[in-house]
mmCIF file of N, CA and C in Angstrom:
data_model
loop_
_atom_site.group_PDB
_atom_site.id
_atom_site.type_symbol
_atom_site.label_atom_id
_atom_site.label_comp_id
_atom_site.label_asym_id
_atom_site.label_seq_id
_atom_site.Cartn_x
_atom_site.Cartn_y
_atom_site.Cartn_z
ATOM 1 N N MET A 65 169.194 7.849 12.971
ATOM 2 C CA MET A 65 167.891 7.281 13.109
ATOM 3 C C MET A 65 167.333 7.434 14.527
ATOM 4 N N ASN A 66 168.193 7.360 15.492
ATOM 5 C CA ASN A 66 167.759 7.437 16.878
ATOM 6 C C ASN A 66 167.146 8.801 17.177
ATOM 7 N N SER A 67 167.782 9.888 16.691
ATOM 8 C CA SER A 67 167.260 11.237 16.936
ATOM 9 C C SER A 67 165.962 11.460 16.154
ATOM 10 N N GLU A 68 165.876 10.845 14.983
ATOM 11 C CA GLU A 68 164.654 10.944 14.183
ATOM 12 C C GLU A 68 163.499 10.242 14.875
ATOM 13 N N ASN A 69 163.753 9.091 15.469
ATOM 14 C CA ASN A 69 162.750 8.338 16.206
ATOM 15 C C ASN A 69 162.311 9.112 17.452
ATOM 16 N N ARG A 70 163.293 9.729 18.107
ATOM 17 C CA ARG A 70 162.991 10.507 19.321
ATOM 18 C C ARG A 70 162.121 11.734 18.952
ATOM 19 N N LEU A 71 162.399 12.351 17.836
ATOM 20 C CA LEU A 71 161.616 13.500 17.363
ATOM 21 C C LEU A 71 160.191 13.085 17.066
ATOM 22 N N GLU A 72 159.998 11.940 16.450
ATOM 23 C CA GLU A 72 158.655 11.431 16.179
ATOM 24 C C GLU A 72 157.888 11.157 17.477
ATOM 25 N N GLN A 73 158.584 10.637 18.482
ATOM 26 C CA GLN A 73 157.929 10.382 19.765
ATOM 27 C C GLN A 73 157.494 11.707 20.424
ATOM 28 N N ILE A 74 158.345 12.726 20.385
ATOM 29 C CA ILE A 74 157.998 14.018 20.971
ATOM 30 C C ILE A 74 156.830 14.649 20.222
ATOM 31 N N ALA A 75 156.877 14.585 18.883
ATOM 32 C CA ALA A 75 155.770 15.158 18.093
ATOM 33 C C ALA A 75 154.463 14.393 18.358
ATOM 34 N N GLY A 76 154.568 13.073 18.475
ATOM 35 C CA GLY A 76 153.374 12.275 18.771
ATOM 36 C C GLY A 76 152.797 12.627 20.134
ATOM 37 N N MET A 77 153.653 12.799 21.140
ATOM 38 C CA MET A 77 153.194 13.182 22.481
ATOM 39 C C MET A 77 152.576 14.578 22.477
ATOM 40 N N ALA A 78 153.167 15.495 21.732
ATOM 41 C CA ALA A 78 152.630 16.850 21.650
ATOM 42 C C ALA A 78 151.259 16.848 21.005
ATOM 43 N N ILE A 79 151.130 16.078 19.919
ATOM 44 C CA ILE A 79 149.818 15.973 19.254
ATOM 45 C C ILE A 79 148.790 15.319 20.176
ATOM 46 N N LEU A 80 149.207 14.297 20.889
ATOM 47 C CA LEU A 80 148.304 13.630 21.837
ATOM 48 C C LEU A 80 147.885 14.582 22.945
ATOM 49 N N LEU A 81 148.840 15.377 23.447
ATOM 50 C CA LEU A 81 148.523 16.347 24.485
ATOM 51 C C LEU A 81 147.535 17.398 23.964
ATOM 52 N N LEU A 82 147.761 17.888 22.760
ATOM 53 C CA LEU A 82 146.830 18.850 22.157
ATOM 54 C C LEU A 82 145.445 18.245 21.972
ATOM 55 N N LEU A 83 145.406 16.976 21.580
ATOM 56 C CA LEU A 83 144.122 16.299 21.414
ATOM 57 C C LEU A 83 143.388 16.161 22.747
ATOM 58 N N VAL A 84 144.109 15.816 23.808
ATOM 59 C CA VAL A 84 143.503 15.704 25.137
ATOM 60 C C VAL A 84 142.977 17.070 25.602
ATOM 61 N N ILE A 85 143.771 18.112 25.398
ATOM 62 C CA ILE A 85 143.355 19.457 25.816
ATOM 63 C C ILE A 85 142.118 19.893 25.012
ATOM 64 N N GLY A 86 142.130 19.630 23.700
ATOM 65 C CA GLY A 86 140.972 19.965 22.857
ATOM 66 C C GLY A 86 139.729 19.211 23.314
ATOM 67 N N CYS A 87 139.865 17.946 23.618
ATOM 68 C CA CYS A 87 138.723 17.186 24.109
ATOM 69 C C CYS A 87 138.188 17.738 25.420
ATOM 70 N N PHE A 88 139.110 18.116 26.295
ATOM 71 C CA PHE A 88 138.663 18.687 27.583
ATOM 72 C C PHE A 88 137.939 20.002 27.364
ATOM 73 N N VAL A 89 138.427 20.838 26.470
ATOM 74 C CA VAL A 89 137.765 22.136 26.196
ATOM 75 C C VAL A 89 136.360 21.893 25.650
ATOM 76 N N VAL A 90 136.217 20.914 24.758
ATOM 77 C CA VAL A 90 134.918 20.636 24.179
ATOM 78 C C VAL A 90 133.983 20.014 25.207
ATOM 79 N N LEU A 91 134.501 19.124 26.055
ATOM 80 C CA LEU A 91 133.656 18.383 27.000
ATOM 81 C C LEU A 91 133.504 19.075 28.347
ATOM 82 N N ARG A 92 134.194 20.200 28.577
ATOM 83 C CA ARG A 92 134.143 20.853 29.890
ATOM 84 C C ARG A 92 132.713 21.156 30.356
ATOM 85 N N PRO A 93 131.784 21.601 29.502
ATOM 86 C CA PRO A 93 130.424 21.851 30.005
ATOM 87 C C PRO A 93 129.718 20.568 30.479
ATOM 88 N N PHE A 94 130.223 19.422 30.055
ATOM 89 C CA PHE A 94 129.557 18.166 30.380
ATOM 90 C C PHE A 94 130.240 17.395 31.502
ATOM 91 N N VAL A 95 131.297 17.956 32.095
ATOM 92 C CA VAL A 95 132.061 17.230 33.102
ATOM 93 C C VAL A 95 131.194 16.879 34.306
ATOM 94 N N SER A 96 130.363 17.783 34.769
ATOM 95 C CA SER A 96 129.525 17.456 35.921
ATOM 96 C C SER A 96 128.529 16.365 35.616
ATOM 97 N N ALA A 97 127.962 16.359 34.408
ATOM 98 C CA ALA A 97 127.038 15.303 34.013
ATOM 99 C C ALA A 97 127.741 13.970 33.916
ATOM 100 N N VAL A 98 128.948 13.975 33.366
ATOM 101 C CA VAL A 98 129.725 12.737 33.268
ATOM 102 C C VAL A 98 130.084 12.208 34.636
ATOM 103 N N LEU A 99 130.483 13.093 35.540
ATOM 104 C CA LEU A 99 130.807 12.654 36.904
ATOM 105 C C LEU A 99 129.574 12.077 37.596
ATOM 106 N N LEU A 100 128.413 12.699 37.431
ATOM 107 C CA LEU A 100 127.191 12.177 38.004
ATOM 108 C C LEU A 100 126.886 10.800 37.421
ATOM 109 N N ALA A 101 127.061 10.652 36.118
ATOM 110 C CA ALA A 101 126.819 9.346 35.493
ATOM 111 C C ALA A 101 127.785 8.290 36.032
ATOM 112 N N LEU A 102 129.030 8.658 36.244
ATOM 113 C CA LEU A 102 129.994 7.712 36.797
ATOM 114 C C LEU A 102 129.607 7.304 38.225
ATOM 115 N N ILE A 103 129.194 8.268 39.018
ATOM 116 C CA ILE A 103 128.810 7.981 40.395
ATOM 117 C C ILE A 103 127.576 7.076 40.412
ATOM 118 N N LEU A 104 126.571 7.402 39.598
ATOM 119 C CA LEU A 104 125.352 6.574 39.560
ATOM 120 C C LEU A 104 125.645 5.170 39.076
ATOM 121 N N SER A 105 126.468 5.051 38.029
ATOM 122 C CA SER A 105 126.735 3.717 37.494
ATOM 123 C C SER A 105 127.560 2.900 38.491
ATOM 124 N N TYR A 106 128.514 3.521 39.157
ATOM 125 C CA TYR A 106 129.318 2.789 40.131
ATOM 126 C C TYR A 106 128.498 2.360 41.336
ATOM 127 N N SER A 107 127.636 3.268 41.822
ATOM 128 C CA SER A 107 126.875 2.962 43.035
ATOM 129 C C SER A 107 125.712 1.998 42.771
ATOM 130 N N THR A 108 125.213 1.934 41.536
ATOM 131 C CA THR A 108 124.079 1.032 41.271
ATOM 132 C C THR A 108 124.511 -0.266 40.573
ATOM 133 N N PHE A 109 125.806 -0.442 40.347
ATOM 134 C CA PHE A 109 126.250 -1.671 39.657
ATOM 135 C C PHE A 109 125.911 -2.943 40.435
ATOM 136 N N PRO A 110 126.040 -2.972 41.773
ATOM 137 C CA PRO A 110 125.647 -4.206 42.495
ATOM 138 C C PRO A 110 124.173 -4.576 42.264
ATOM 139 N N ILE A 111 123.311 -3.597 42.211
ATOM 140 C CA ILE A 111 121.899 -3.877 41.989
ATOM 141 C C ILE A 111 121.705 -4.382 40.558
ATOM 142 N N TYR A 112 122.435 -3.796 39.606
ATOM 143 C CA TYR A 112 122.389 -4.259 38.234
ATOM 144 C C TYR A 112 122.844 -5.724 38.126
ATOM 145 N N ALA A 113 123.947 -6.044 38.816
ATOM 146 C CA ALA A 113 124.464 -7.428 38.775
ATOM 147 C C ALA A 113 123.436 -8.378 39.356
ATOM 148 N N TRP A 114 122.762 -7.964 40.411
ATOM 149 C CA TRP A 114 121.726 -8.814 41.026
ATOM 150 C C TRP A 114 120.571 -8.994 40.056
ATOM 151 N N CYS A 115 120.145 -7.895 39.409
ATOM 152 C CA CYS A 115 119.063 -7.989 38.414
ATOM 153 C C CYS A 115 119.441 -8.932 37.276
ATOM 154 N N GLU A 116 120.701 -8.851 36.856
ATOM 155 C CA GLU A 116 121.154 -9.701 35.755
ATOM 156 C C GLU A 116 121.133 -11.178 36.172
ATOM 157 N N ARG A 117 121.509 -11.454 37.419
ATOM 158 C CA ARG A 117 121.450 -12.834 37.921
ATOM 159 C C ARG A 117 120.009 -13.322 37.981
ATOM 160 N N VAL A 118 119.122 -12.483 38.505
ATOM 161 C CA VAL A 118 117.728 -12.846 38.619
ATOM 162 C C VAL A 118 117.100 -13.077 37.237
ATOM 163 N N LEU A 119 117.510 -12.286 36.255
ATOM 164 C CA LEU A 119 116.959 -12.402 34.910
ATOM 165 C C LEU A 119 117.761 -13.400 34.034
ATOM 166 N N LYS A 120 118.591 -14.188 34.676
ATOM 167 C CA LYS A 120 119.351 -15.296 34.039
ATOM 168 C C LYS A 120 120.224 -14.799 32.883
ATOM 169 N N GLY A 121 120.999 -13.733 33.120
ATOM 170 C CA GLY A 121 121.984 -13.264 32.168
ATOM 171 C C GLY A 121 121.462 -12.384 31.064
ATOM 172 N N ARG A 122 120.228 -11.963 31.111
ATOM 173 C CA ARG A 122 119.687 -11.065 30.054
ATOM 174 C C ARG A 122 120.110 -9.645 30.383
ATOM 175 N N LYS A 123 121.216 -9.235 29.803
ATOM 176 C CA LYS A 123 121.806 -7.914 30.111
ATOM 177 C C LYS A 123 120.922 -6.772 29.651
ATOM 178 N N GLY A 124 120.328 -6.893 28.485
ATOM 179 C CA GLY A 124 119.476 -5.825 27.971
ATOM 180 C C GLY A 124 118.264 -5.573 28.852
ATOM 181 N N LEU A 125 117.625 -6.663 29.286
ATOM 182 C CA LEU A 125 116.462 -6.509 30.171
ATOM 183 C C LEU A 125 116.879 -5.971 31.525
ATOM 184 N N ALA A 126 118.030 -6.409 32.033
ATOM 185 C CA ALA A 126 118.533 -5.894 33.305
ATOM 186 C C ALA A 126 118.849 -4.409 33.186
ATOM 187 N N ALA A 127 119.410 -3.978 32.061
ATOM 188 C CA ALA A 127 119.717 -2.562 31.855
ATOM 189 C C ALA A 127 118.455 -1.715 31.795
ATOM 190 N N ILE A 128 117.446 -2.241 31.093
ATOM 191 C CA ILE A 128 116.173 -1.523 31.017
ATOM 192 C C ILE A 128 115.544 -1.407 32.402
ATOM 193 N N LEU A 129 115.599 -2.479 33.175
ATOM 194 C CA LEU A 129 115.034 -2.466 34.532
ATOM 195 C C LEU A 129 115.786 -1.466 35.413
ATOM 196 N N MET A 130 117.112 -1.479 35.330
ATOM 197 C CA MET A 130 117.913 -0.559 36.155
ATOM 198 C C MET A 130 117.672 0.884 35.747
ATOM 199 N N THR A 131 117.601 1.147 34.464
ATOM 200 C CA THR A 131 117.350 2.516 33.981
ATOM 201 C C THR A 131 115.976 2.993 34.474
ATOM 202 N N SER A 132 115.008 2.133 34.428
ATOM 203 C CA SER A 132 113.651 2.501 34.903
ATOM 204 C C SER A 132 113.660 2.763 36.404
ATOM 205 N N MET A 133 114.367 1.913 37.169
ATOM 206 C CA MET A 133 114.400 2.106 38.628
ATOM 207 C C MET A 133 115.135 3.398 38.984
ATOM 208 N N VAL A 134 116.263 3.665 38.358
ATOM 209 C CA VAL A 134 117.012 4.891 38.653
ATOM 210 C C VAL A 134 116.196 6.107 38.258
ATOM 211 N N ALA A 135 115.539 6.047 37.111
ATOM 212 C CA ALA A 135 114.701 7.186 36.683
ATOM 213 C C ALA A 135 113.556 7.414 37.670
ATOM 214 N N ALA A 136 112.954 6.334 38.143
ATOM 215 C CA ALA A 136 111.852 6.482 39.115
ATOM 216 C C ALA A 136 112.370 7.071 40.411
ATOM 217 N N VAL A 137 113.524 6.605 40.889
ATOM 218 C CA VAL A 137 114.053 7.111 42.156
ATOM 219 C C VAL A 137 114.428 8.578 42.038
ATOM 220 N N LEU A 138 114.904 8.999 40.884
ATOM 221 C CA LEU A 138 115.309 10.387 40.701
ATOM 222 C C LEU A 138 114.137 11.295 40.308
ATOM 223 N N LEU A 139 113.217 10.817 39.498
ATOM 224 C CA LEU A 139 112.169 11.667 38.964
ATOM 225 C C LEU A 139 110.944 11.814 39.878
ATOM 226 N N VAL A 140 110.583 10.753 40.581
ATOM 227 C CA VAL A 140 109.381 10.818 41.424
ATOM 228 C C VAL A 140 109.470 11.941 42.471
ATOM 229 N N PRO A 141 110.587 12.062 43.209
ATOM 230 C CA PRO A 141 110.662 13.194 44.151
ATOM 231 C C PRO A 141 110.614 14.560 43.472
ATOM 232 N N LEU A 142 111.234 14.670 42.274
ATOM 233 C CA LEU A 142 111.194 15.949 41.568
ATOM 234 C C LEU A 142 109.776 16.289 41.104
ATOM 235 N N ILE A 143 109.025 15.291 40.676
ATOM 236 C CA ILE A 143 107.635 15.524 40.260
ATOM 237 C C ILE A 143 106.796 15.957 41.445
ATOM 238 N N ILE A 144 106.980 15.290 42.585
ATOM 239 C CA ILE A 144 106.247 15.657 43.796
ATOM 240 C C ILE A 144 106.606 17.072 44.242
ATOM 241 N N LEU A 145 107.902 17.390 44.201
ATOM 242 C CA LEU A 145 108.345 18.730 44.571
ATOM 243 C C LEU A 145 107.779 19.781 43.636
ATOM 244 N N GLY A 146 107.767 19.471 42.324
ATOM 245 C CA GLY A 146 107.250 20.419 41.343
ATOM 246 C C GLY A 146 105.773 20.691 41.535
ATOM 247 N N SER A 147 104.978 19.667 41.807
ATOM 248 C CA SER A 147 103.549 19.886 42.010
ATOM 249 C C SER A 147 103.290 20.642 43.304
ATOM 250 N N SER A 148 104.070 20.357 44.327
ATOM 251 C CA SER A 148 103.916 21.085 45.593
ATOM 252 C C SER A 148 104.294 22.549 45.409
ATOM 253 N N LEU A 149 105.353 22.793 44.650
ATOM 254 C CA LEU A 149 105.775 24.169 44.378
ATOM 255 C C LEU A 149 104.719 24.912 43.604
ATOM 256 N N ALA A 150 104.094 24.261 42.629
ATOM 257 C CA ALA A 150 103.039 24.911 41.826
ATOM 258 C C ALA A 150 101.857 25.285 42.741
ATOM 259 N N GLN A 151 101.490 24.430 43.675
ATOM 260 C CA GLN A 151 100.405 24.754 44.588
ATOM 261 C C GLN A 151 100.768 25.941 45.481
ATOM 262 N N GLN A 152 102.030 25.955 45.956
ATOM 263 C CA GLN A 152 102.450 27.041 46.825
ATOM 264 C C GLN A 152 102.515 28.367 46.088
ATOM 265 N N VAL A 153 102.892 28.325 44.809
ATOM 266 C CA VAL A 153 102.921 29.568 44.019
ATOM 267 C C VAL A 153 101.503 30.108 43.856
ATOM 268 N N ALA A 154 100.526 29.224 43.659
ATOM 269 C CA ALA A 154 99.130 29.673 43.536
ATOM 270 C C ALA A 154 98.662 30.319 44.843
ATOM 271 N N VAL A 155 99.002 29.710 45.959
ATOM 272 C CA VAL A 155 98.612 30.284 47.253
ATOM 273 C C VAL A 155 99.319 31.625 47.479
ATOM 274 N N ALA A 156 100.585 31.712 47.128
ATOM 275 C CA ALA A 156 101.320 32.980 47.295
ATOM 276 C C ALA A 156 100.748 34.073 46.414
ATOM 277 N N THR A 157 100.340 33.708 45.207
ATOM 278 C CA THR A 157 99.726 34.696 44.312
ATOM 279 C C THR A 157 98.454 35.269 44.898
ATOM 280 N N VAL A 158 97.610 34.409 45.436
ATOM 281 C CA VAL A 158 96.369 34.875 46.070
ATOM 282 C C VAL A 158 96.687 35.768 47.252
ATOM 283 N N TRP A 159 97.684 35.392 48.066
ATOM 284 C CA TRP A 159 98.057 36.179 49.240
ATOM 285 C C TRP A 159 98.586 37.562 48.842
ATOM 286 N N ILE A 160 99.423 37.592 47.800
ATOM 287 C CA ILE A 160 99.989 38.871 47.356
ATOM 288 C C ILE A 160 98.912 39.780 46.784
ATOM 289 N N ARG A 161 97.979 39.191 46.015
ATOM 290 C CA ARG A 161 96.865 40.012 45.487
ATOM 291 C C ARG A 161 96.022 40.580 46.633
ATOM 292 N N GLY A 162 95.778 39.780 47.655
ATOM 293 C CA GLY A 162 95.049 40.266 48.829
ATOM 294 C C GLY A 162 95.822 41.360 49.544
ATOM 295 N N LEU A 163 97.143 41.214 49.593
ATOM 296 C CA LEU A 163 97.996 42.211 50.250
ATOM 297 C C LEU A 163 97.882 43.543 49.521
ATOM 298 N N PHE A 164 97.869 43.523 48.182
ATOM 299 C CA PHE A 164 97.778 44.781 47.446
ATOM 300 C C PHE A 164 96.372 45.374 47.473
ATOM 301 N N SER A 165 95.367 44.534 47.538
ATOM 302 C CA SER A 165 94.007 45.084 47.534
ATOM 303 C C SER A 165 93.580 45.548 48.938
ATOM 304 N N GLU A 166 93.930 44.817 49.958
ATOM 305 C CA GLU A 166 93.510 45.128 51.326
ATOM 306 C C GLU A 166 94.595 45.805 52.148
ATOM 307 N N GLY A 167 95.822 45.729 51.689
ATOM 308 C CA GLY A 167 96.928 46.284 52.472
ATOM 309 C C GLY A 167 97.455 45.212 53.422
ATOM 310 N N PRO A 168 98.609 45.447 53.959
ATOM 311 C CA PRO A 168 99.186 44.462 54.887
ATOM 312 C C PRO A 168 98.449 44.501 56.217
ATOM 313 N N PRO A 169 98.583 43.415 57.000
ATOM 314 C CA PRO A 169 97.954 43.427 58.315
ATOM 315 C C PRO A 169 98.646 44.435 59.226
ATOM 316 N N GLY A 170 97.950 44.826 60.269
ATOM 317 C CA GLY A 170 98.518 45.758 61.232
ATOM 318 C C GLY A 170 99.661 45.122 62.005
ATOM 319 N N PRO A 171 100.507 45.938 62.613
ATOM 320 C CA PRO A 171 101.649 45.397 63.330
ATOM 321 C C PRO A 171 101.203 44.700 64.624
ATOM 322 N N PRO A 172 101.901 43.672 65.014
ATOM 323 C CA PRO A 172 101.605 43.042 66.302
ATOM 324 C C PRO A 172 102.017 43.960 67.438
ATOM 325 N N GLY A 173 101.387 43.792 68.578
ATOM 326 C CA GLY A 173 101.624 44.681 69.718
ATOM 327 C C GLY A 173 103.034 44.634 70.260
ATOM 328 N N TRP A 174 103.706 43.506 70.151
ATOM 329 C CA TRP A 174 105.043 43.390 70.729
ATOM 330 C C TRP A 174 106.058 44.236 70.009
ATOM 331 N N ILE A 175 105.764 44.675 68.779
ATOM 332 C CA ILE A 175 106.697 45.520 68.034
ATOM 333 C C ILE A 175 106.962 46.804 68.783
ATOM 334 N N ALA A 176 105.926 47.365 69.384
ATOM 335 C CA ALA A 176 106.078 48.632 70.112
ATOM 336 C C ALA A 176 106.976 48.487 71.322
ATOM 337 N N ASN A 177 107.145 47.291 71.835
ATOM 338 C CA ASN A 177 107.971 47.052 73.041
ATOM 339 C C ASN A 177 109.437 46.834 72.725
ATOM 340 N N ILE A 178 109.832 46.863 71.458
ATOM 341 C CA ILE A 178 111.250 46.696 71.117
ATOM 342 C C ILE A 178 111.981 47.961 71.569
ATOM 343 N N PRO A 179 113.075 47.797 72.287
ATOM 344 C CA PRO A 179 113.821 48.985 72.769
ATOM 345 C C PRO A 179 114.349 49.821 71.615
ATOM 346 N N VAL A 180 114.401 51.076 71.788
ATOM 347 C CA VAL A 180 114.965 52.125 70.923
ATOM 348 C C VAL A 180 114.114 52.372 69.669
ATOM 349 N N VAL A 181 113.839 51.347 68.862
ATOM 350 C CA VAL A 181 113.177 51.576 67.571
ATOM 351 C C VAL A 181 111.742 51.097 67.540
ATOM 352 N N GLY A 182 111.268 50.473 68.604
ATOM 353 C CA GLY A 182 109.957 49.857 68.606
ATOM 354 C C GLY A 182 108.812 50.792 68.290
ATOM 355 N N THR A 183 108.802 51.932 68.918
ATOM 356 C CA THR A 183 107.705 52.887 68.727
ATOM 357 C C THR A 183 107.666 53.414 67.285
ATOM 358 N N GLN A 184 108.836 53.813 66.786
ATOM 359 C CA GLN A 184 108.882 54.326 65.414
ATOM 360 C C GLN A 184 108.509 53.233 64.422
ATOM 361 N N LEU A 185 108.989 52.020 64.619
ATOM 362 C CA LEU A 185 108.678 50.928 63.724
ATOM 363 C C LEU A 185 107.184 50.595 63.753
ATOM 364 N N TYR A 186 106.589 50.618 64.943
ATOM 365 C CA TYR A 186 105.161 50.344 65.068
ATOM 366 C C TYR A 186 104.332 51.391 64.320
ATOM 367 N N GLU A 187 104.694 52.649 64.492
ATOM 368 C CA GLU A 187 103.954 53.731 63.809
ATOM 369 C C GLU A 187 104.154 53.675 62.302
ATOM 370 N N TYR A 188 105.367 53.374 61.828
ATOM 371 C CA TYR A 188 105.634 53.278 60.412
ATOM 372 C C TYR A 188 104.842 52.136 59.793
ATOM 373 N N TRP A 189 104.859 50.977 60.463
ATOM 374 C CA TRP A 189 104.100 49.821 59.984
ATOM 375 C C TRP A 189 102.616 50.134 59.963
ATOM 376 N N GLN A 190 102.142 50.782 61.014
ATOM 377 C CA GLN A 190 100.725 51.152 61.094
ATOM 378 C C GLN A 190 100.337 52.046 59.923
ATOM 379 N N GLY A 191 101.211 52.991 59.576
ATOM 380 C CA GLY A 191 100.955 53.916 58.455
ATOM 381 C C GLY A 191 100.896 53.155 57.126
ATOM 382 N N LEU A 192 101.789 52.205 56.938
ATOM 383 C CA LEU A 192 101.747 51.426 55.715
ATOM 384 C C LEU A 192 100.551 50.501 55.650
ATOM 385 N N ALA A 193 100.132 49.976 56.794
ATOM 386 C CA ALA A 193 99.021 49.037 56.816
ATOM 387 C C ALA A 193 97.703 49.728 56.447
ATOM 388 N N HIS A 194 97.579 51.010 56.761
ATOM 389 C CA HIS A 194 96.317 51.715 56.497
ATOM 390 C C HIS A 194 96.364 52.588 55.258
ATOM 391 N N ASN A 195 97.482 52.629 54.556
ATOM 392 C CA ASN A 195 97.616 53.463 53.361
ATOM 393 C C ASN A 195 98.273 52.618 52.262
ATOM 394 N N THR A 196 97.487 51.945 51.470
ATOM 395 C CA THR A 196 98.011 51.036 50.445
ATOM 396 C C THR A 196 98.801 51.815 49.382
ATOM 397 N N ALA A 197 98.408 53.034 49.066
ATOM 398 C CA ALA A 197 99.145 53.826 48.072
ATOM 399 C C ALA A 197 100.543 54.114 48.579
ATOM 400 N N ASN A 198 100.663 54.430 49.868
ATOM 401 C CA ASN A 198 101.968 54.673 50.448
ATOM 402 C C ASN A 198 102.820 53.403 50.438
ATOM 403 N N LEU A 199 102.195 52.260 50.689
ATOM 404 C CA LEU A 199 102.898 50.974 50.634
ATOM 405 C C LEU A 199 103.441 50.704 49.263
ATOM 406 N N LEU A 200 102.603 50.903 48.244
ATOM 407 C CA LEU A 200 103.023 50.687 46.859
ATOM 408 C C LEU A 200 104.164 51.650 46.475
ATOM 409 N N SER A 201 104.098 52.862 46.958
ATOM 410 C CA SER A 201 105.157 53.831 46.699
ATOM 411 C C SER A 201 106.469 53.382 47.355
ATOM 412 N N GLU A 202 106.390 52.873 48.565
ATOM 413 C CA GLU A 202 107.583 52.365 49.257
ATOM 414 C C GLU A 202 108.170 51.170 48.519
ATOM 415 N N LEU A 203 107.310 50.274 48.067
ATOM 416 C CA LEU A 203 107.782 49.074 47.369
ATOM 417 C C LEU A 203 108.415 49.446 46.027
ATOM 418 N N SER A 204 107.847 50.394 45.318
ATOM 419 C CA SER A 204 108.397 50.771 44.021
ATOM 420 C C SER A 204 109.737 51.500 44.192
ATOM 421 N N ASP A 205 109.947 52.191 45.298
ATOM 422 C CA ASP A 205 111.216 52.836 45.538
ATOM 423 C C ASP A 205 112.341 51.820 45.724
ATOM 424 N N HIS A 206 112.004 50.689 46.298
ATOM 425 C CA HIS A 206 113.027 49.650 46.584
ATOM 426 C C HIS A 206 113.129 48.613 45.474
ATOM 427 N N GLY A 207 112.230 48.611 44.513
ATOM 428 C CA GLY A 207 112.240 47.558 43.481
ATOM 429 C C GLY A 207 112.856 48.088 42.259
#
């Protein structure tokens, strides 16, 4: 009986180990989200406990309040960043269209003063600035 009991324990441990490995394989894509949730819940628990005390033990209302506050703290900066990015993309689009229609600006004078390559770089830039077809050809070669 003792060896039979020991065999059942080993089989049970092997099945448990396989179950844990299977769960990890299934949940692996979600590990970072679970870790973030653990960090957020641990770090905001004191505020939740304070809200629960203020709301006289109403856990559901305290949870709703905490969820709203955490969502606001996380989402408001992302919304502001998204709207700012959308504005910058519109500005960049206008600038790029102007660049293709008018060509790039001429080179600054200090480029010619760079030792060894300054003169060639200045002349190359000057040629691209005044010949949009050549600029488009150069860009298509590298893209």
